[in-house]
Structure formats: C-alpha cells, structure tokens
Short mmCIF file of C-alpha atoms in Angstrom, two decimals:
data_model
loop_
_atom_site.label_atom_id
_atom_site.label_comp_id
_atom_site.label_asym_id
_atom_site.label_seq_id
_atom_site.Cartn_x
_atom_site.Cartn_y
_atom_site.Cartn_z
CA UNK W 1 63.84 78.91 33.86
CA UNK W 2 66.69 78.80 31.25
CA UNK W 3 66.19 76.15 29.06
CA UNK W 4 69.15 73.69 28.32
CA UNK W 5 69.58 75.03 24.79
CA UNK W 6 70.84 78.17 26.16
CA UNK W 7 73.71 76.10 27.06
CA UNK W 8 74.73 74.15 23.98
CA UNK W 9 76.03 75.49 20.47
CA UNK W 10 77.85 78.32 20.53
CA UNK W 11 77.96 79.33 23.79
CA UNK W 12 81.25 81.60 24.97
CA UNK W 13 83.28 80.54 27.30
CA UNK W 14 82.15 83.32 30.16
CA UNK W 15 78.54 82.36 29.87
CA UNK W 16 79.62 78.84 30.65
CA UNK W 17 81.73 79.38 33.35
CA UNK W 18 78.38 82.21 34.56
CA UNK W 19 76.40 79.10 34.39
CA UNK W 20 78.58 76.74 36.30
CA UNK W 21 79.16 79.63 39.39
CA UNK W 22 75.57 79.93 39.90
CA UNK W 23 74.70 76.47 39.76
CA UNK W 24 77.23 75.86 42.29
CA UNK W 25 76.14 78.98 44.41
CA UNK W 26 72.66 77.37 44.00
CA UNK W 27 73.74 73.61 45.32
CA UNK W 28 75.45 75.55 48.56
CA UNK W 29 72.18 77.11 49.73
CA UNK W 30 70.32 74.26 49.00
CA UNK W 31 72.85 71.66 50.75
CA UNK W 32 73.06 73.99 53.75
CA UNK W 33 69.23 73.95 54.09
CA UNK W 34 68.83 69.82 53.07
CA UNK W 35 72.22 68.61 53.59
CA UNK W 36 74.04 66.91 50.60
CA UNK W 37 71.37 63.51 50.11
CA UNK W 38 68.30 65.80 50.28
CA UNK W 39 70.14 68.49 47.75
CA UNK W 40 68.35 66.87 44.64
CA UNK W 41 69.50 67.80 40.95
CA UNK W 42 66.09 69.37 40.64
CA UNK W 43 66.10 71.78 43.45
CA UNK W 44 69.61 72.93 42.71
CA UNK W 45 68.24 73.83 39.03
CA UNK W 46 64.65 75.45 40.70
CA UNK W 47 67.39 77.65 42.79
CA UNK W 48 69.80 78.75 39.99
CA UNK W 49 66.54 79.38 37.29
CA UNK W 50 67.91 76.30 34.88
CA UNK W 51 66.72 73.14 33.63
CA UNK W 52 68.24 70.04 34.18
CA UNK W 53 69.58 69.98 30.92
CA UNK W 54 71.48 73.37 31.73
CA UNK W 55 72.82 71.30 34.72
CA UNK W 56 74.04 68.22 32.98
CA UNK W 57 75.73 70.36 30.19
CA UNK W 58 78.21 71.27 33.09
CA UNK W 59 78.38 68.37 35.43
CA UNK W 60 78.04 64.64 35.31
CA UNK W 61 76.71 64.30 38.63
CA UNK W 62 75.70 65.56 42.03
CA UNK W 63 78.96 64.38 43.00
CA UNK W 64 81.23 66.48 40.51
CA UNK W 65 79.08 69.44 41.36
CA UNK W 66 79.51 69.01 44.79
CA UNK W 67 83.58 67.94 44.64
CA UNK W 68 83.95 70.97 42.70
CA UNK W 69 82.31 72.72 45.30
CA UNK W 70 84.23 71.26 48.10
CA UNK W 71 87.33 72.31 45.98
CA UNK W 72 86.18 76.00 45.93
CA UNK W 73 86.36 75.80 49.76
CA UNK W 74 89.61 74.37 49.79
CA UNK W 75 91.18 76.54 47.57
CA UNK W 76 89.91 79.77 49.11
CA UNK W 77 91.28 78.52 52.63
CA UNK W 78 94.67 77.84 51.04
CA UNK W 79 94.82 81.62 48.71
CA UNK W 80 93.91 83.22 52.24
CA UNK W 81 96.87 81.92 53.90
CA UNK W 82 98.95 82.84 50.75
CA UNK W 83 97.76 86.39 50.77
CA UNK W 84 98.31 86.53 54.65
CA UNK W 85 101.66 85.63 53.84
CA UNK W 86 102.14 87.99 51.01
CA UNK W 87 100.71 91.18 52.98
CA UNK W 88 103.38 90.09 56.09
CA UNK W 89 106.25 90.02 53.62
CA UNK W 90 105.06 93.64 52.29
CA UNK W 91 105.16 94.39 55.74
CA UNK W 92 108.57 93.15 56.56
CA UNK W 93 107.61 90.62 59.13
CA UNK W 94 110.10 88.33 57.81
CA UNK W 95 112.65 90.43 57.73
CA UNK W 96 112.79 92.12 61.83
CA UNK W 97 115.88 90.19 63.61
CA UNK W 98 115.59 88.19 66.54
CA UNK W 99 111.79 87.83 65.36
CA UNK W 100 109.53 85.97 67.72
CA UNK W 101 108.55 82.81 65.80
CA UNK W 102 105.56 81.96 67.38
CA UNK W 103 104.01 85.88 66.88
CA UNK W 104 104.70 85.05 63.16
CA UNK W 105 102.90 81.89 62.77
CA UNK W 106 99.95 83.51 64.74
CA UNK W 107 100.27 86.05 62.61
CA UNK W 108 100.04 83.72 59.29
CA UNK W 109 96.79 82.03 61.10
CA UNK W 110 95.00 84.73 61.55
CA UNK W 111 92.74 84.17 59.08
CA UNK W 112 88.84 83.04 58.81
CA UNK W 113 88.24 79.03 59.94
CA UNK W 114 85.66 77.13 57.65
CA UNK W 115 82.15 77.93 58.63
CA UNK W 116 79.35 75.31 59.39
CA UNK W 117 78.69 75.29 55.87
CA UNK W 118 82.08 74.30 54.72
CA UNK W 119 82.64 72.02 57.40
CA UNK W 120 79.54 70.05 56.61
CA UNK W 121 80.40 69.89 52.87
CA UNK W 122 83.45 68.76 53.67
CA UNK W 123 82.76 65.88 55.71
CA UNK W 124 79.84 64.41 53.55
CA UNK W 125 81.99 64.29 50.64
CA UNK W 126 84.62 62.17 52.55
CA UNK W 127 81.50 60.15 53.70
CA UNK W 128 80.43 59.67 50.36
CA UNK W 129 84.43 59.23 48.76
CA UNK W 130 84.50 56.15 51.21
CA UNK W 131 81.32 54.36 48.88
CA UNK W 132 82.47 55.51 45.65
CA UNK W 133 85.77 54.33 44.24
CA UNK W 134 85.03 56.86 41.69
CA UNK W 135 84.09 59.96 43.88
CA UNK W 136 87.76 58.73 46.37
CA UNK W 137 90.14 58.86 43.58
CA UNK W 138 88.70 62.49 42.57
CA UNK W 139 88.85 63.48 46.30
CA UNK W 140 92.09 61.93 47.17
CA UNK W 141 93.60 64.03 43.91
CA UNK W 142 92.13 67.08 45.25
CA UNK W 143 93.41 66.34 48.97
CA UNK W 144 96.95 65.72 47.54
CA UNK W 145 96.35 69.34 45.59
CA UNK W 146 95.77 71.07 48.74
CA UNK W 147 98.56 69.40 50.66
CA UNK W 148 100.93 70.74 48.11
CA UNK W 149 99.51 74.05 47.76
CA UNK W 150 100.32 74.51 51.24
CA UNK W 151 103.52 73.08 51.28
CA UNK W 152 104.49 75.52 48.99
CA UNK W 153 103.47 78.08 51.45
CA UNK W 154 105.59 76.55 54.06
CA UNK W 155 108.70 76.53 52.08
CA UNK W 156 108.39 79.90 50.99
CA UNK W 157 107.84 80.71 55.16
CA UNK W 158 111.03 78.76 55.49
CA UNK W 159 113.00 80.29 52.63
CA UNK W 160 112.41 83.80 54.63
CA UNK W 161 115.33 82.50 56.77
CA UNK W 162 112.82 83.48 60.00
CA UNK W 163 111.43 80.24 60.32
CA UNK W 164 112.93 76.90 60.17
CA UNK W 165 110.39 73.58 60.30
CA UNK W 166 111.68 70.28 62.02
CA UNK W 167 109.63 68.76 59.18
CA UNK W 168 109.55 68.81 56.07
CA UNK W 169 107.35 71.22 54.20
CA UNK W 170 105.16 68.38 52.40
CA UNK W 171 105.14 66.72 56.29
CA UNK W 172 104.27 69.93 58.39
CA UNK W 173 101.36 70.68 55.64
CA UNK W 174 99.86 67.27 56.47
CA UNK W 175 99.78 67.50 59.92
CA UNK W 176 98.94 71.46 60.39
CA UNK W 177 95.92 70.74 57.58
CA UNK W 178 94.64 67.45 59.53
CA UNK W 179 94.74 69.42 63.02
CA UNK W 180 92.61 72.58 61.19
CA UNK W 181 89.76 70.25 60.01
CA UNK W 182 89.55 67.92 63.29
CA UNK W 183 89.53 71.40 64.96
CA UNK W 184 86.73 72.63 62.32
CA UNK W 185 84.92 69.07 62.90
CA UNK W 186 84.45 69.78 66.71
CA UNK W 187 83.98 73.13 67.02
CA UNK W 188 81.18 72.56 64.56
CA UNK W 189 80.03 69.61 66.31
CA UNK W 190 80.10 71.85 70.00
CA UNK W 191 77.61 74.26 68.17
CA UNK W 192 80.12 77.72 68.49
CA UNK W 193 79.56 80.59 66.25
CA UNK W 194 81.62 81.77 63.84
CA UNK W 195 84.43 83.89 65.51
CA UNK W 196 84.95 81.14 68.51
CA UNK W 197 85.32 78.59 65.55
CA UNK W 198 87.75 80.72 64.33
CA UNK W 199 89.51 81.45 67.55
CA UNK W 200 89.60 77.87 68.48
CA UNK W 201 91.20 76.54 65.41
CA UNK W 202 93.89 79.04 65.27
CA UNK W 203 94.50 78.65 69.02
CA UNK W 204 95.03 74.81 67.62
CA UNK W 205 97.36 75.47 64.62
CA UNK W 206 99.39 77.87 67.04
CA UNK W 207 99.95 74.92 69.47
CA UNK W 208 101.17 72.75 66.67
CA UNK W 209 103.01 75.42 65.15
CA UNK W 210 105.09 75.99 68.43
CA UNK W 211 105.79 72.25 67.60
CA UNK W 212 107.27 72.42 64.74
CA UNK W 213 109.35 75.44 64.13
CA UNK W 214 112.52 76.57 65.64
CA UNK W 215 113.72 80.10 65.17
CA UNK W 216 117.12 80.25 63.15
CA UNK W 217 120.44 80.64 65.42
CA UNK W 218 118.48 78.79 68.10
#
C-alpha cells in the first residue's frame, strides 16, 4: 500500500487530485458491494492500495468522501444534459420553425438515467443528511448547486425562442429534477435493468415536460 507520507510535503497538485479520484473510485465499488454503513474507511483504502493516513490527508470523513461522491453523480447528470443541448443547437434544432416542442424536450432527455449504483448513493446520503446537521447543510448546498445548474440549462432552452416554460426556470428545474429521482427511486426499487430505467424516466420527464412548455405563437 502507499503509505500516508506519500501524501504530505511536497506533493503536486495532480498527484493529489490522482489520489482523491481513486479513493473515490475505490469507495464506489466498495459501497455498491456493502452499501454505504458497511463501506468502512479501511476497505476503501485496501481497494485504492493506501493507508488510512493517505485517506485522511484528503477527506475528513466517510461522509465528505461519499458527498463528494454523490456530487460527481450529480454533476455528470447535469454536463450530459448540457452537452445534449449543445450538440442540438450545432444541429439547428432550435432554430427549424413551427418546431414540435415536445420532439425537442425528448430530444434534450435522451440521455442515460442514474444507474442502481447512483441511485443507491443518492438516497443513503439523504438518509444520512436527515441525522447529521452537519452532513444536511453540505447536501442541501449541493442540492441548491444542481437546481441552478439546471436552471441555467432551462433558460438557455428558453432563450432559443423555441420553447417557452409556464414556470420559471429556477421552478421548472425543481420539479423536472424531483420527478427524475422519484422516477430513478422506483424503477430501482421494481428491479429493471439499465435501459428500461432509462426509458422509464425519460418517458416521465417527457410527461412533465408536455406540462410545462408551450411552443411560441401558440
């Protein structure tokens, strides 16, 4: 194993951030084997090939390893709806008249759901944010993140003039996100494999979609 001095003095920056990636790659296999209670400080280190000094040099806790890890998840669900965005306005799907609204937003959504992995993670660090004052406010600050992040996406959507939301972007973020985890939750719950997970919760955010957006001139 890498002993702990490896990771103190002067260490750069990349071998650091090296360090942090695989312990966190380490505390996903071992959570999806154990769940998060059984994922113990020690096995994550046995996994990644450090000491426990290596691990503490990075994190605090279990829990900061394990919100940064739920973070990681939430960020690359949020950059794959920006880059399904982007690649649609390369395409000029925003800018066809008389576009059907609903074929966009399918369109947007057509992306990968969570997997049983992420959904798991994802609900025993809410379980776990509802103990610890500590671990909420952390969670709650990266929730609010994520509800931005996708705001954003909906204004930009909205500045396209192709789409126009009944709610505001902040609003519509809040309810499309809350619809894609309860969707995640029970698909996950139901046992289905990847691809229905995936086919189920778009099916979802398409319903809601239809909800909430009216096409200009309409």
């Amino acid at each position: 194993m890498v002993d702990a001095q490896t990771e103190v003095g002067p260490v750069t920056s990349r071998r650091r951030e090296a360090t942090r990636q695989r312990l966190l790659d380490a505390a996903a296999l071992v959570f999806a084997e154990v769940g998060l209670d059984g994922a113990s400080v020690e096995a994550i280190c046995e996994r990644a090939g450090f000491t426990r000094g290596a691990f503490y040099s990075n994190f605090e806790s279990k829990d900061e390893l394990f919100l940064e890890l739920a973070g990681t998840v939430a960020r690359e669900r949020v950059e794959s709806v920006r880059m399904r965005v982007g690649q649609l306005e390369r395409d000029g799907a925003f800018d066809v008249a008389n576009v059907d609204a609903l074929q966009v937003i399918r369109q947007v959504l057509d992306l990968s759901a969570d997997d049983r992995l992420g959904v798991l993670l994802m609900s025993e660090i809410r379980i776990h944010a509802l103990r610890s004052p500590e671990l909420a406010t952390a969670y709650l600050a990266q929730d609010e993140e994520m509800r931005r992040s996708v705001a954003q996406i909906i204004d930009d959507i909205g500045r396209a003039n192709v789409l126009r939301f009944r709610l505001p972007p902040y609003d519509a973020a809040r309810l499309m996100l809350t619809v894609w985890e309860g969707s995640a939750v029970r698909a996950a719950m139901a046992g289905l494999d990847y691809e229905e997970m995936c086919r189920r919760t778009n099916e979802e955010l398409a319903r809601v979609a239809q909800l909430i957006i009216e096409t200009p001139g309409r």
